[in-house]
mmCIF file of C-alpha atoms in Angstrom:
data_model
loop_
_atom_site.group_PDB
_atom_site.id
_atom_site.type_symbol
_atom_site.label_atom_id
_atom_site.label_comp_id
_atom_site.label_asym_id
_atom_site.label_seq_id
_atom_site.Cartn_x
_atom_site.Cartn_y
_atom_site.Cartn_z
ATOM 1 C CA ASN A 1 7.336 -13.576 1.140
ATOM 2 C CA ALA A 2 3.638 -14.332 1.104
ATOM 3 C CA GLY A 3 2.752 -10.823 2.317
ATOM 4 C CA VAL A 4 -0.644 -10.760 4.030
ATOM 5 C CA THR A 5 -2.611 -13.998 4.021
ATOM 6 C CA GLN A 6 -6.204 -14.531 5.080
ATOM 7 C CA THR A 7 -8.246 -17.648 5.745
ATOM 8 C CA PRO A 8 -10.796 -18.706 4.767
ATOM 9 C CA LYS A 9 -11.397 -17.198 1.304
ATOM 10 C CA PHE A 10 -15.135 -17.855 1.464
ATOM 11 C CA GLN A 11 -17.526 -18.660 4.301
ATOM 12 C CA VAL A 12 -21.275 -19.070 4.657
ATOM 13 C CA LEU A 13 -22.776 -18.852 8.139
ATOM 14 C CA LYS A 14 -26.245 -19.051 9.579
ATOM 15 C CA THR A 15 -27.511 -16.224 11.762
ATOM 16 C CA GLY A 16 -26.233 -16.679 15.292
ATOM 17 C CA GLN A 17 -23.219 -18.816 14.397
ATOM 18 C CA SER A 18 -19.750 -17.733 15.370
ATOM 19 C CA MET A 19 -16.495 -17.815 13.496
ATOM 20 C CA THR A 20 -12.974 -16.406 13.459
ATOM 21 C CA LEU A 21 -11.274 -14.909 10.430
ATOM 22 C CA GLN A 22 -7.526 -15.403 10.452
ATOM 23 C CA CYS A 23 -4.879 -13.026 9.175
ATOM 24 C CA ALA A 24 -1.104 -13.330 9.154
ATOM 25 C CA GLN A 25 1.702 -11.199 7.733
ATOM 26 C CA ASP A 26 5.333 -12.092 7.198
ATOM 27 C CA MET A 27 6.699 -8.576 6.687
ATOM 28 C CA ASN A 28 7.511 -7.973 10.364
ATOM 29 C CA HIS A 29 4.990 -5.120 10.409
ATOM 30 C CA ASN A 30 3.947 -3.580 13.684
ATOM 31 C CA SER A 31 0.445 -2.427 12.733
ATOM 32 C CA MET A 32 -2.462 -4.498 11.489
ATOM 33 C CA TYR A 33 -6.053 -3.687 10.474
ATOM 34 C CA TRP A 34 -9.411 -5.258 9.738
ATOM 35 C CA TYR A 35 -11.741 -3.623 7.198
ATOM 36 C CA ARG A 36 -15.068 -4.516 5.686
ATOM 37 C CA GLN A 37 -16.014 -3.661 2.129
ATOM 38 C CA ASP A 38 -19.659 -3.300 1.124
ATOM 39 C CA PRO A 39 -21.018 -2.545 -2.358
ATOM 40 C CA GLY A 40 -21.060 1.165 -3.185
ATOM 41 C CA MET A 41 -19.166 2.063 -0.025
ATOM 42 C CA GLY A 42 -15.555 2.662 0.827
ATOM 43 C CA LEU A 43 -13.624 0.409 3.121
ATOM 44 C CA ARG A 44 -14.633 0.820 6.741
ATOM 45 C CA LEU A 45 -12.213 0.141 9.536
ATOM 46 C CA ILE A 46 -13.470 -2.362 12.109
ATOM 47 C CA TYR A 47 -10.485 -2.641 14.465
ATOM 48 C CA TYR A 48 -6.795 -2.006 14.288
ATOM 49 C CA SER A 49 -3.707 -2.908 16.250
ATOM 50 C CA ALA A 50 -0.977 -0.302 16.367
ATOM 51 C CA SER A 51 1.517 -2.793 17.766
ATOM 52 C CA GLU A 52 1.650 -6.211 19.363
ATOM 53 C CA GLY A 53 -0.389 -6.170 22.551
ATOM 54 C CA THR A 54 -2.686 -3.270 21.620
ATOM 55 C CA THR A 55 -6.012 -3.128 19.819
ATOM 56 C CA ASP A 56 -8.357 -0.207 19.185
ATOM 57 C CA LYS A 57 -11.818 0.264 17.756
ATOM 58 C CA GLY A 58 -12.259 1.665 14.301
ATOM 59 C CA GLU A 59 -15.323 3.108 12.642
ATOM 60 C CA VAL A 60 -17.606 0.029 12.853
ATOM 61 C CA PRO A 61 -16.549 -2.265 15.741
ATOM 62 C CA ASN A 62 -19.967 -3.413 16.960
ATOM 63 C CA GLY A 63 -20.508 -7.165 16.656
ATOM 64 C CA TYR A 64 -16.800 -7.932 16.314
ATOM 65 C CA ASN A 65 -13.862 -8.749 18.539
ATOM 66 C CA VAL A 66 -10.185 -8.997 17.674
ATOM 67 C CA SER A 67 -7.068 -10.630 19.057
ATOM 68 C CA ARG A 68 -3.505 -9.678 18.243
ATOM 69 C CA LEU A 69 -2.126 -13.111 18.939
ATOM 70 C CA ASN A 70 1.482 -12.140 18.251
ATOM 71 C CA LYS A 71 3.282 -9.776 15.915
ATOM 72 C CA ARG A 72 2.342 -11.842 12.856
ATOM 73 C CA GLU A 73 -1.296 -12.684 13.506
ATOM 74 C CA PHE A 74 -4.449 -10.621 13.967
ATOM 75 C CA SER A 75 -7.792 -12.432 14.100
ATOM 76 C CA LEU A 76 -11.338 -11.113 13.800
ATOM 77 C CA ARG A 77 -14.169 -12.894 15.596
ATOM 78 C CA LEU A 78 -17.891 -12.733 14.994
ATOM 79 C CA GLU A 79 -19.544 -14.081 18.138
ATOM 80 C CA SER A 80 -23.113 -14.182 16.822
ATOM 81 C CA ALA A 81 -23.243 -13.518 13.095
ATOM 82 C CA ALA A 82 -26.001 -11.344 11.638
ATOM 83 C CA PRO A 83 -27.043 -10.859 7.989
ATOM 84 C CA SER A 84 -25.791 -7.249 8.239
ATOM 85 C CA GLN A 85 -22.281 -8.692 8.588
ATOM 86 C CA THR A 86 -22.414 -10.148 5.080
ATOM 87 C CA SER A 87 -19.434 -8.439 3.473
ATOM 88 C CA VAL A 88 -15.917 -8.851 2.158
ATOM 89 C CA TYR A 89 -13.383 -8.589 4.955
ATOM 90 C CA PHE A 90 -9.851 -7.370 4.331
ATOM 91 C CA CYS A 91 -6.891 -7.574 6.625
ATOM 92 C CA ALA A 92 -3.993 -5.156 6.126
ATOM 93 C CA SER A 93 -0.653 -4.417 7.745
ATOM 94 C CA SER A 94 1.857 -1.600 7.779
ATOM 95 C CA GLU A 95 5.287 -0.979 9.238
ATOM 96 C CA VAL A 96 3.785 1.584 11.592
ATOM 97 C CA LEU A 97 0.424 3.364 11.621
ATOM 98 C CA GLU A 98 1.609 6.177 9.339
ATOM 99 C CA ASP A 99 2.942 3.911 6.605
ATOM 100 C CA GLU A 100 1.569 2.313 3.452
ATOM 101 C CA GLN A 101 -0.890 -0.484 4.135
ATOM 102 C CA PHE A 102 -0.545 -3.858 2.436
ATOM 103 C CA PHE A 103 -3.726 -5.830 1.955
ATOM 104 C CA GLY A 104 -4.630 -9.486 2.017
ATOM 105 C CA PRO A 105 -6.840 -11.049 -0.695
ATOM 106 C CA GLY A 106 -10.018 -10.827 1.400
ATOM 107 C CA THR A 107 -12.616 -13.171 2.892
ATOM 108 C CA ARG A 108 -16.080 -13.185 1.382
ATOM 109 C CA LEU A 109 -18.575 -13.855 4.184
ATOM 110 C CA THR A 110 -22.277 -14.516 3.699
ATOM 111 C CA VAL A 111 -24.615 -14.703 6.692
ATOM 112 C CA LEU A 112 -27.988 -16.280 5.957
ATOM 113 C CA GLY B 1 -17.881 14.100 9.388
ATOM 114 C CA GLU B 2 -15.129 13.308 6.933
ATOM 115 C CA ASP B 3 -16.218 12.115 3.521
ATOM 116 C CA VAL B 4 -14.518 11.016 0.306
ATOM 117 C CA GLU B 5 -16.560 10.838 -2.878
ATOM 118 C CA GLN B 6 -15.911 9.230 -6.247
ATOM 119 C CA SER B 7 -17.989 8.351 -9.276
ATOM 120 C CA LEU B 8 -18.818 4.656 -9.293
ATOM 121 C CA PHE B 9 -17.973 3.993 -12.956
ATOM 122 C CA LEU B 10 -15.725 5.306 -15.728
ATOM 123 C CA SER B 11 -15.651 3.896 -19.258
ATOM 124 C CA VAL B 12 -12.772 4.671 -21.655
ATOM 125 C CA ARG B 13 -11.452 3.319 -24.938
ATOM 126 C CA GLU B 14 -8.246 1.329 -24.965
ATOM 127 C CA GLY B 15 -5.348 3.684 -25.693
ATOM 128 C CA ASP B 16 -7.123 6.785 -24.401
ATOM 129 C CA SER B 17 -6.335 8.505 -21.116
ATOM 130 C CA SER B 18 -8.465 7.766 -18.050
ATOM 131 C CA VAL B 19 -9.084 10.443 -15.451
ATOM 132 C CA ILE B 20 -10.546 9.279 -12.154
ATOM 133 C CA ASN B 21 -11.705 12.012 -9.810
ATOM 134 C CA CYS B 22 -12.119 12.197 -6.062
ATOM 135 C CA THR B 23 -13.342 14.919 -3.727
ATOM 136 C CA TYR B 24 -12.832 15.046 0.005
ATOM 137 C CA THR B 25 -14.146 17.229 2.772
ATOM 138 C CA ASP B 26 -11.465 17.346 5.454
ATOM 139 C CA SER B 27 -8.767 19.914 4.835
ATOM 140 C CA SER B 28 -6.412 18.414 7.405
ATOM 141 C CA SER B 29 -5.327 15.574 5.116
ATOM 142 C CA THR B 30 -1.650 14.683 5.295
ATOM 143 C CA TYR B 31 -1.495 12.078 2.546
ATOM 144 C CA LEU B 32 -3.893 11.109 -0.233
ATOM 145 C CA TYR B 33 -3.702 7.679 -1.792
ATOM 146 C CA TRP B 34 -4.814 5.811 -4.870
ATOM 147 C CA TYR B 35 -5.318 2.062 -4.489
ATOM 148 C CA LYS B 36 -6.157 -0.442 -7.230
ATOM 149 C CA GLN B 37 -8.299 -3.532 -6.700
ATOM 150 C CA GLU B 38 -8.354 -6.161 -9.413
ATOM 151 C CA PRO B 39 -11.236 -8.671 -9.478
ATOM 152 C CA GLY B 40 -11.091 -11.106 -6.571
ATOM 153 C CA ALA B 41 -7.945 -9.525 -5.146
ATOM 154 C CA GLY B 42 -6.992 -7.257 -2.294
ATOM 155 C CA LEU B 43 -6.126 -3.603 -2.649
ATOM 156 C CA GLN B 44 -2.728 -2.562 -3.932
ATOM 157 C CA LEU B 45 -1.220 0.871 -3.407
ATOM 158 C CA LEU B 46 -0.723 2.574 -6.773
ATOM 159 C CA THR B 47 0.578 5.942 -5.745
ATOM 160 C CA TYR B 48 0.192 8.628 -3.127
ATOM 161 C CA ILE B 49 0.725 12.343 -2.795
ATOM 162 C CA PHE B 50 1.672 14.427 0.182
ATOM 163 C CA SER B 51 -0.791 17.208 0.880
ATOM 164 C CA ASN B 52 1.728 20.002 0.228
ATOM 165 C CA MET B 53 2.306 18.795 -3.352
ATOM 166 C CA ASP B 54 0.290 19.734 -6.448
ATOM 167 C CA MET B 55 1.337 16.985 -8.779
ATOM 168 C CA LYS B 56 3.126 13.673 -8.839
ATOM 169 C CA GLN B 57 4.038 11.684 -11.920
ATOM 170 C CA ASP B 58 5.041 8.041 -12.021
ATOM 171 C CA GLN B 59 5.338 6.496 -15.494
ATOM 172 C CA ARG B 60 1.785 6.351 -16.901
ATOM 173 C CA LEU B 61 0.236 7.722 -13.729
ATOM 174 C CA THR B 62 -0.236 11.413 -12.925
ATOM 175 C CA VAL B 63 -1.802 12.552 -9.664
ATOM 176 C CA LEU B 64 -3.118 16.104 -9.401
ATOM 177 C CA LEU B 65 -4.121 17.669 -6.101
ATOM 178 C CA ASN B 66 -6.129 20.881 -5.840
ATOM 179 C CA LYS B 67 -6.132 21.537 -2.143
ATOM 180 C CA LYS B 68 -8.265 24.667 -2.427
ATOM 181 C CA ASP B 69 -11.093 22.717 -4.073
ATOM 182 C CA LYS B 70 -10.306 19.504 -2.130
ATOM 183 C CA HIS B 71 -10.072 17.628 -5.410
ATOM 184 C CA LEU B 72 -7.749 14.763 -6.283
ATOM 185 C CA SER B 73 -7.425 13.095 -9.654
ATOM 186 C CA LEU B 74 -5.597 10.116 -11.105
ATOM 187 C CA ARG B 75 -4.753 10.167 -14.794
ATOM 188 C CA ILE B 76 -3.737 6.924 -16.486
ATOM 189 C CA ALA B 77 -2.131 7.526 -19.874
ATOM 190 C CA ASP B 78 -2.567 5.021 -22.740
ATOM 191 C CA THR B 79 -5.121 2.939 -20.831
ATOM 192 C CA GLN B 80 -4.733 -0.801 -21.336
ATOM 193 C CA THR B 81 -7.026 -3.756 -20.662
ATOM 194 C CA GLY B 82 -4.852 -4.601 -17.661
ATOM 195 C CA ASP B 83 -5.924 -1.323 -16.086
ATOM 196 C CA SER B 84 -9.458 -2.678 -15.645
ATOM 197 C CA ALA B 85 -10.023 -2.538 -11.913
ATOM 198 C CA ILE B 86 -11.668 -0.563 -9.158
ATOM 199 C CA TYR B 87 -9.673 2.480 -8.077
ATOM 200 C CA PHE B 88 -10.039 3.747 -4.533
ATOM 201 C CA CYS B 89 -9.137 7.173 -3.288
ATOM 202 C CA ALA B 90 -8.269 7.470 0.428
ATOM 203 C CA GLU B 91 -7.127 10.285 2.668
ATOM 204 C CA LYS B 92 -5.118 10.137 5.843
ATOM 205 C CA LEU B 93 -6.026 12.816 8.323
ATOM 206 C CA ASP B 94 -3.651 14.770 10.480
ATOM 207 C CA SER B 95 -5.816 14.068 13.528
ATOM 208 C CA ASN B 96 -5.578 10.281 13.575
ATOM 209 C CA TYR B 97 -4.136 7.377 11.696
ATOM 210 C CA GLN B 98 -7.303 6.130 10.095
ATOM 211 C CA LEU B 99 -7.778 6.244 6.361
ATOM 212 C CA ILE B 100 -11.045 7.639 5.020
ATOM 213 C CA TRP B 101 -11.978 5.743 1.865
ATOM 214 C CA GLY B 102 -14.035 6.557 -1.193
ATOM 215 C CA ALA B 103 -16.438 3.942 -2.540
ATOM 216 C CA GLY B 104 -14.206 3.190 -5.526
ATOM 217 C CA THR B 105 -14.457 3.884 -9.275
ATOM 218 C CA LYS B 106 -14.780 0.891 -11.552
ATOM 219 C CA LEU B 107 -12.713 1.531 -14.701
ATOM 220 C CA ILE B 108 -14.176 -0.196 -17.758
ATOM 221 C CA ILE B 109 -12.020 -0.455 -20.886
ATOM 222 C CA LYS B 110 -13.775 -0.535 -24.269
ATOM 223 C CA PRO B 111 -11.892 -2.135 -27.190
#
């Protein structure tokens, strides 16, 4: 079991460029999450998906879109990257919303 | 709104006990969690406590919850170099499924 995998590990973008961060889990979990982690701050929830076919906004959804492609995969898209989106992005999954969350290794994104 | 606060750094000598503290504002927490993040890695659940418990012990880890003061602590006995990491406190509210996270405490081990 690989657990939660994320690609890419690192990415540098120019302002205005777009990109998609990929996340996949092999634990047959129903719920998946995208967080961002900024220095001196706790994790902030961007979007989550309670189950396949549903997505909901978290605390900081502006500037992002998500797709729950199937039960395994949950992608995060930045349509027009801004320097304020420079952060480390973590994907997580859990059996259901109430359960322990398992995290991927993160994607470090820099927007110039 | 809801808030979880932690000190950003804690420095202890190898072999001593580490106590990492966390305060939260929302009294409707159902679960409180401690996660560990090693350098360059994702977060890993260390332990959790249900809000109607006062204490939970798991090998070298002891979690204490003072619900009256909204204070959570994580004690690591006999701290080792492998315990160097950032420790995050998080609470799950009764009202929704989102976790409210602290900023993390970086544990520094001195030889």
